Amino acid sequence: TMAVPKATQDLLTPAFVVDLPKVKKNAQVMMDRFKKLGVQLRPHMKTHKTIEGGDIMTNGTRRCIVVSTLAEASFYAEHGYDDILYAYPLPFDKVKKCAELSEHLSLFHVLVDSLAALEQLRSCPLSTGKVWHVWLKLDCENGRAGVPYSDPAALNLAKAISGSQGIELTGVYAHCGNTYHCTGEHEIKAVAQATTTATLEFMEKLKTAGIPCPKSSIGSTPSCSHPVSDMTLLSEVHPGNYIFYALDVQQSVIGSCKMEDIAVRVLTRVIGHYTHRNQLLVDCGWAALSLDSRGCLPTGYAVIEGHPELKLLSMTQEHGRIEPISGKLDFDKFPLGSLLYIIPYHACATAAMHPVYFVQSENKIVDTWKPVRGW
């Protein structure tokens, strides 16, 4: 392995650069916010998938986290984390591994949204004294996974979980990912309110039906950045993205954060001048940035820091084409070999492209973080 340079500008490009002071600040703000509201923060690890990021988000406790892959669950468990919620509709090929984690950890939670998944757990009882900790996934208009909150099937599933031997209904879990389609604080709060209301109403239904279920949890970075007062009635929230404010440019576009909260950049170098096309070529393609931009930025697939006049027009696997939004490009401003900092539109997708993150503080590389990969 090559030695890591001390100065950011000496990195080999493309490089994923994480701003440590911003990460710490973003994590602290979220911790303080929910401590004040009296709601348990269960941070999601999926954005960064690193131990170092997890330690910052849990304030060093290594307790009470959410993961989206079994690879993440195992990785964190191996590093002394506990109280891990695998928040993904239970995959049948992974039940055995989930059983091992449930037996090994003091608290490992799984998520189900079907009777078929519950049947898998019933047919795989845990060893003496252990119960499956199951969260019911509720769909509160997000339209991805989960049983629709108003569907009688949701209550029936809760009853079935609760009435199963060796299985406990630990909580109800809803992801308000529909906040990502919002613009501005007002719209975000409206979705946060609707999701919270739907979840709390479902908790009331459980109570009325005599079904014990201690916890309720909703979350997404936009809703947890602008919480509504009813969220104090929930047990937990589970945002993740805020560590980078990733869906970063997107978070900024929709109003979750300010541009200066965004903690990640992709460092790229100018590798070509094509005057006849009025274009620069950079060494950052979709293999270093991802194509997820939903096409909503005037600057193309990302924002080029300090250059609002430039547009990342298109990417192939290892190349990016940049041109001015209008007018002639001043090529002298961007000599071959010069550096540009790209603020990605979606940092979860961008982080997933990189095997190592270069962690900087005041333009010095102070650490490298290695994320877990795979499923």
Short mmCIF file of N, CA and C in Angstrom, two decimals, residues 260-356:
data_model
loop_
_atom_site.label_atom_id
_atom_site.label_comp_id
_atom_site.label_asym_id
_atom_site.label_seq_id
_atom_site.Cartn_x
_atom_site.Cartn_y
_atom_site.Cartn_z
N GLU A 260 -22.63 24.90 3.56
CA GLU A 260 -21.41 24.76 4.37
C GLU A 260 -21.44 23.58 5.34
N ASP A 261 -22.61 22.93 5.49
CA ASP A 261 -22.68 21.72 6.34
C ASP A 261 -22.19 20.48 5.60
N ILE A 262 -22.13 20.57 4.28
CA ILE A 262 -21.79 19.38 3.49
C ILE A 262 -20.33 19.01 3.74
N ALA A 263 -20.13 17.76 4.19
CA ALA A 263 -18.82 17.37 4.72
C ALA A 263 -17.99 16.54 3.75
N VAL A 264 -18.45 16.34 2.51
CA VAL A 264 -17.68 15.50 1.59
C VAL A 264 -17.47 16.18 0.24
N ARG A 265 -16.34 15.83 -0.37
CA ARG A 265 -15.99 16.32 -1.70
C ARG A 265 -15.33 15.16 -2.45
N VAL A 266 -15.42 15.21 -3.78
CA VAL A 266 -14.57 14.33 -4.59
C VAL A 266 -13.55 15.24 -5.26
N LEU A 267 -12.30 14.95 -4.97
CA LEU A 267 -11.19 15.72 -5.53
C LEU A 267 -10.88 15.14 -6.90
N THR A 268 -10.81 16.02 -7.91
CA THR A 268 -10.55 15.54 -9.27
C THR A 268 -9.54 16.47 -9.95
N ARG A 269 -8.86 15.95 -10.98
CA ARG A 269 -7.89 16.76 -11.72
C ARG A 269 -8.34 16.96 -13.16
N VAL A 270 -7.98 18.12 -13.68
CA VAL A 270 -8.24 18.42 -15.09
C VAL A 270 -7.24 17.61 -15.92
N ILE A 271 -7.76 16.80 -16.84
CA ILE A 271 -6.86 15.95 -17.65
C ILE A 271 -6.94 16.27 -19.14
N GLY A 272 -7.84 17.17 -19.53
CA GLY A 272 -7.94 17.48 -20.96
C GLY A 272 -8.56 18.85 -21.22
N HIS A 273 -8.03 19.55 -22.24
CA HIS A 273 -8.60 20.80 -22.74
C HIS A 273 -9.10 20.53 -24.16
N TYR A 274 -10.37 20.77 -24.39
CA TYR A 274 -10.93 20.55 -25.74
C TYR A 274 -11.60 21.84 -26.19
N THR A 275 -10.76 22.74 -26.72
CA THR A 275 -11.24 24.09 -27.05
C THR A 275 -12.33 24.06 -28.11
N HIS A 276 -12.23 23.12 -29.04
CA HIS A 276 -13.23 23.06 -30.12
C HIS A 276 -14.62 22.69 -29.58
N ARG A 277 -14.64 22.04 -28.38
CA ARG A 277 -15.93 21.68 -27.76
C ARG A 277 -16.28 22.61 -26.61
N ASN A 278 -15.33 23.53 -26.27
CA ASN A 278 -15.52 24.42 -25.12
C ASN A 278 -15.67 23.60 -23.83
N GLN A 279 -14.84 22.52 -23.72
CA GLN A 279 -14.99 21.59 -22.60
C GLN A 279 -13.66 21.22 -21.96
N LEU A 280 -13.74 20.98 -20.65
CA LEU A 280 -12.63 20.38 -19.91
C LEU A 280 -12.97 18.90 -19.70
N LEU A 281 -11.92 18.08 -19.58
CA LEU A 281 -12.12 16.69 -19.18
C LEU A 281 -11.49 16.53 -17.81
N VAL A 282 -12.18 15.84 -16.88
CA VAL A 282 -11.62 15.57 -15.55
C VAL A 282 -11.57 14.06 -15.32
N ASP A 283 -10.74 13.65 -14.32
CA ASP A 283 -10.56 12.21 -14.07
C ASP A 283 -11.59 11.65 -13.09
N CYS A 284 -12.78 12.20 -13.13
CA CYS A 284 -13.85 11.71 -12.25
C CYS A 284 -15.07 11.38 -13.10
N GLY A 285 -15.31 10.08 -13.25
CA GLY A 285 -16.51 9.64 -13.96
C GLY A 285 -17.51 9.07 -12.97
N TRP A 286 -18.51 8.34 -13.48
CA TRP A 286 -19.53 7.83 -12.56
C TRP A 286 -19.01 6.75 -11.62
N ALA A 287 -17.83 6.17 -11.93
CA ALA A 287 -17.25 5.19 -11.01
C ALA A 287 -16.69 5.85 -9.75
N ALA A 288 -16.60 7.18 -9.76
CA ALA A 288 -16.11 7.90 -8.58
C ALA A 288 -17.17 8.85 -8.02
N LEU A 289 -18.29 8.99 -8.71
CA LEU A 289 -19.28 9.98 -8.29
C LEU A 289 -20.71 9.46 -8.26
N SER A 290 -21.02 8.45 -9.04
CA SER A 290 -22.38 7.92 -9.23
C SER A 290 -23.19 8.85 -10.11
N LEU A 291 -24.14 8.25 -10.80
CA LEU A 291 -24.97 9.03 -11.73
C LEU A 291 -26.24 9.55 -11.07
N ASP A 292 -26.39 9.34 -9.75
CA ASP A 292 -27.63 9.74 -9.10
C ASP A 292 -27.65 11.24 -8.89
N SER A 293 -28.39 11.94 -9.72
CA SER A 293 -28.53 13.38 -9.51
C SER A 293 -29.95 13.83 -9.78
N ARG A 294 -30.77 12.91 -10.22
CA ARG A 294 -32.16 13.22 -10.53
C ARG A 294 -32.29 14.47 -11.41
N GLY A 295 -31.16 14.85 -12.00
CA GLY A 295 -31.16 15.90 -13.01
C GLY A 295 -31.73 17.24 -12.61
N CYS A 296 -31.65 17.58 -11.31
CA CYS A 296 -32.34 18.80 -10.91
C CYS A 296 -31.41 19.99 -10.73
N LEU A 297 -30.12 19.83 -11.00
CA LEU A 297 -29.19 20.92 -10.73
C LEU A 297 -28.85 21.66 -12.02
N PRO A 298 -28.81 23.00 -11.96
CA PRO A 298 -28.38 23.76 -13.15
C PRO A 298 -26.92 23.46 -13.48
N THR A 299 -26.17 22.98 -12.46
CA THR A 299 -24.74 22.68 -12.66
C THR A 299 -24.51 21.23 -13.07
N GLY A 300 -25.56 20.54 -13.52
CA GLY A 300 -25.40 19.17 -14.01
C GLY A 300 -25.47 18.15 -12.90
N TYR A 301 -24.51 17.20 -12.91
CA TYR A 301 -24.56 16.06 -11.98
C TYR A 301 -24.07 16.38 -10.57
N ALA A 302 -23.48 17.52 -10.38
CA ALA A 302 -22.90 17.87 -9.08
C ALA A 302 -22.68 19.38 -9.06
N VAL A 303 -22.03 19.85 -8.00
CA VAL A 303 -21.65 21.27 -7.93
C VAL A 303 -20.13 21.31 -7.85
N ILE A 304 -19.52 22.17 -8.66
CA ILE A 304 -18.07 22.31 -8.61
C ILE A 304 -17.77 23.49 -7.70
N GLU A 305 -17.13 23.16 -6.57
CA GLU A 305 -16.97 24.16 -5.51
C GLU A 305 -16.22 25.39 -6.01
N GLY A 306 -16.79 26.56 -5.72
CA GLY A 306 -16.15 27.82 -6.11
C GLY A 306 -16.35 28.18 -7.57
N HIS A 307 -17.06 27.33 -8.32
CA HIS A 307 -17.27 27.60 -9.75
C HIS A 307 -18.73 27.40 -10.15
N PRO A 308 -19.60 28.29 -9.67
CA PRO A 308 -21.02 28.15 -10.02
C PRO A 308 -21.29 28.33 -11.51
N GLU A 309 -20.27 28.82 -12.23
CA GLU A 309 -20.43 29.02 -13.68
C GLU A 309 -20.20 27.74 -14.48
N LEU A 310 -19.70 26.69 -13.81
CA LEU A 310 -19.38 25.45 -14.52
C LEU A 310 -20.48 24.40 -14.34
N LYS A 311 -20.55 23.53 -15.33
CA LYS A 311 -21.55 22.45 -15.31
C LYS A 311 -20.86 21.12 -15.59
N LEU A 312 -21.10 20.14 -14.69
CA LEU A 312 -20.63 18.77 -14.96
C LEU A 312 -21.67 18.16 -15.89
N LEU A 313 -21.38 18.24 -17.16
CA LEU A 313 -22.35 17.94 -18.20
C LEU A 313 -22.67 16.46 -18.31
N SER A 314 -21.62 15.62 -18.29
CA SER A 314 -21.85 14.18 -18.45
C SER A 314 -20.65 13.42 -17.92
N MET A 315 -20.88 12.13 -17.65
CA MET A 315 -19.81 11.26 -17.17
C MET A 315 -19.88 9.93 -17.89
N THR A 316 -18.70 9.37 -18.17
CA THR A 316 -18.61 7.96 -18.52
C THR A 316 -17.90 7.31 -17.32
N GLN A 317 -17.48 6.06 -17.45
CA GLN A 317 -17.00 5.37 -16.25
C GLN A 317 -15.86 6.13 -15.54
N GLU A 318 -14.87 6.59 -16.30
CA GLU A 318 -13.72 7.23 -15.66
C GLU A 318 -13.48 8.68 -16.11
N HIS A 319 -14.38 9.23 -16.89
CA HIS A 319 -14.19 10.59 -17.40
C HIS A 319 -15.40 11.45 -17.06
N GLY A 320 -15.13 12.74 -16.82
CA GLY A 320 -16.22 13.70 -16.65
C GLY A 320 -16.01 14.86 -17.60
N ARG A 321 -17.09 15.32 -18.24
CA ARG A 321 -17.00 16.47 -19.14
C ARG A 321 -17.59 17.69 -18.44
N ILE A 322 -16.80 18.76 -18.44
CA ILE A 322 -17.24 20.00 -17.79
C ILE A 322 -17.25 21.11 -18.82
N GLU A 323 -18.31 21.92 -18.78
CA GLU A 323 -18.36 23.08 -19.69
C GLU A 323 -19.01 24.26 -18.95
N PRO A 324 -18.87 25.46 -19.46
CA PRO A 324 -19.53 26.59 -18.78
C PRO A 324 -21.04 26.52 -18.96
N ILE A 325 -21.79 27.03 -18.00
CA ILE A 325 -23.26 27.08 -18.15
C ILE A 325 -23.60 27.96 -19.35
N SER A 326 -22.81 29.04 -19.54
CA SER A 326 -22.98 29.86 -20.75
C SER A 326 -21.64 30.52 -21.08
N GLY A 327 -21.49 30.91 -22.34
CA GLY A 327 -20.30 31.66 -22.75
C GLY A 327 -19.08 30.78 -22.98
N LYS A 328 -17.95 31.45 -23.18
CA LYS A 328 -16.69 30.79 -23.51
C LYS A 328 -15.93 30.40 -22.24
N LEU A 329 -15.30 29.24 -22.27
CA LEU A 329 -14.51 28.76 -21.13
C LEU A 329 -13.12 29.40 -21.17
N ASP A 330 -12.69 29.92 -20.02
CA ASP A 330 -11.33 30.46 -19.91
C ASP A 330 -10.40 29.30 -19.49
N PHE A 331 -9.77 28.70 -20.47
CA PHE A 331 -8.95 27.50 -20.21
C PHE A 331 -7.73 27.82 -19.34
N ASP A 332 -7.26 29.07 -19.38
CA ASP A 332 -6.09 29.45 -18.57
C ASP A 332 -6.37 29.31 -17.07
N LYS A 333 -7.62 29.44 -16.69
CA LYS A 333 -8.01 29.32 -15.28
C LYS A 333 -7.92 27.88 -14.78
N PHE A 334 -7.93 26.93 -15.72
CA PHE A 334 -7.97 25.51 -15.36
C PHE A 334 -6.86 24.74 -16.07
N PRO A 335 -5.59 25.02 -15.71
CA PRO A 335 -4.50 24.32 -16.40
C PRO A 335 -4.57 22.81 -16.22
N LEU A 336 -3.99 22.08 -17.16
CA LEU A 336 -3.94 20.62 -17.03
C LEU A 336 -3.25 20.27 -15.72
N GLY A 337 -3.83 19.31 -14.99
CA GLY A 337 -3.27 18.91 -13.70
C GLY A 337 -3.83 19.70 -12.52
N SER A 338 -4.60 20.76 -12.80
CA SER A 338 -5.15 21.54 -11.69
C SER A 338 -6.31 20.79 -11.04
N LEU A 339 -6.58 21.14 -9.78
CA LEU A 339 -7.56 20.42 -8.97
C LEU A 339 -8.91 21.13 -8.93
N LEU A 340 -9.96 20.32 -8.92
CA LEU A 340 -11.32 20.83 -8.68
C LEU A 340 -11.94 19.99 -7.57
N TYR A 341 -12.76 20.63 -6.76
CA TYR A 341 -13.48 19.93 -5.71
C TYR A 341 -14.94 19.79 -6.13
N ILE A 342 -15.40 18.54 -6.26
CA ILE A 342 -16.78 18.31 -6.67
C ILE A 342 -17.61 17.97 -5.44
N ILE A 343 -18.71 18.71 -5.25
CA ILE A 343 -19.64 18.40 -4.16
C ILE A 343 -20.69 17.48 -4.77
N PRO A 344 -20.72 16.22 -4.33
CA PRO A 344 -21.63 15.28 -5.00
C PRO A 344 -23.08 15.59 -4.71
N TYR A 345 -23.94 15.19 -5.62
CA TYR A 345 -25.38 15.35 -5.40
C TYR A 345 -25.85 14.38 -4.32
N HIS A 346 -25.36 13.15 -4.38
CA HIS A 346 -25.83 12.12 -3.45
C HIS A 346 -24.61 11.43 -2.84
N ALA A 347 -24.27 11.81 -1.62
CA ALA A 347 -23.03 11.30 -1.04
C ALA A 347 -23.10 9.84 -0.63
N CYS A 348 -24.28 9.29 -0.33
CA CYS A 348 -24.34 7.84 -0.02
C CYS A 348 -23.89 7.07 -1.25
N ALA A 349 -24.42 7.46 -2.40
CA ALA A 349 -24.08 6.78 -3.65
C ALA A 349 -22.61 7.02 -4.00
N THR A 350 -22.12 8.23 -3.73
CA THR A 350 -20.72 8.53 -4.05
C THR A 350 -19.77 7.79 -3.12
N ALA A 351 -20.07 7.80 -1.82
CA ALA A 351 -19.22 7.10 -0.85
C ALA A 351 -19.11 5.62 -1.21
N ALA A 352 -20.21 5.06 -1.72
CA ALA A 352 -20.23 3.62 -2.07
C ALA A 352 -19.25 3.29 -3.19
N MET A 353 -18.77 4.31 -3.90
CA MET A 353 -17.84 4.08 -5.01
C MET A 353 -16.38 4.00 -4.54
N HIS A 354 -16.13 4.37 -3.28
CA HIS A 354 -14.74 4.53 -2.84
C HIS A 354 -14.33 3.53 -1.77
N PRO A 355 -13.19 2.85 -1.97
CA PRO A 355 -12.73 1.85 -0.98
C PRO A 355 -12.06 2.49 0.24
N VAL A 356 -11.71 3.77 0.11
CA VAL A 356 -11.09 4.47 1.25
C VAL A 356 -11.53 5.93 1.21
#
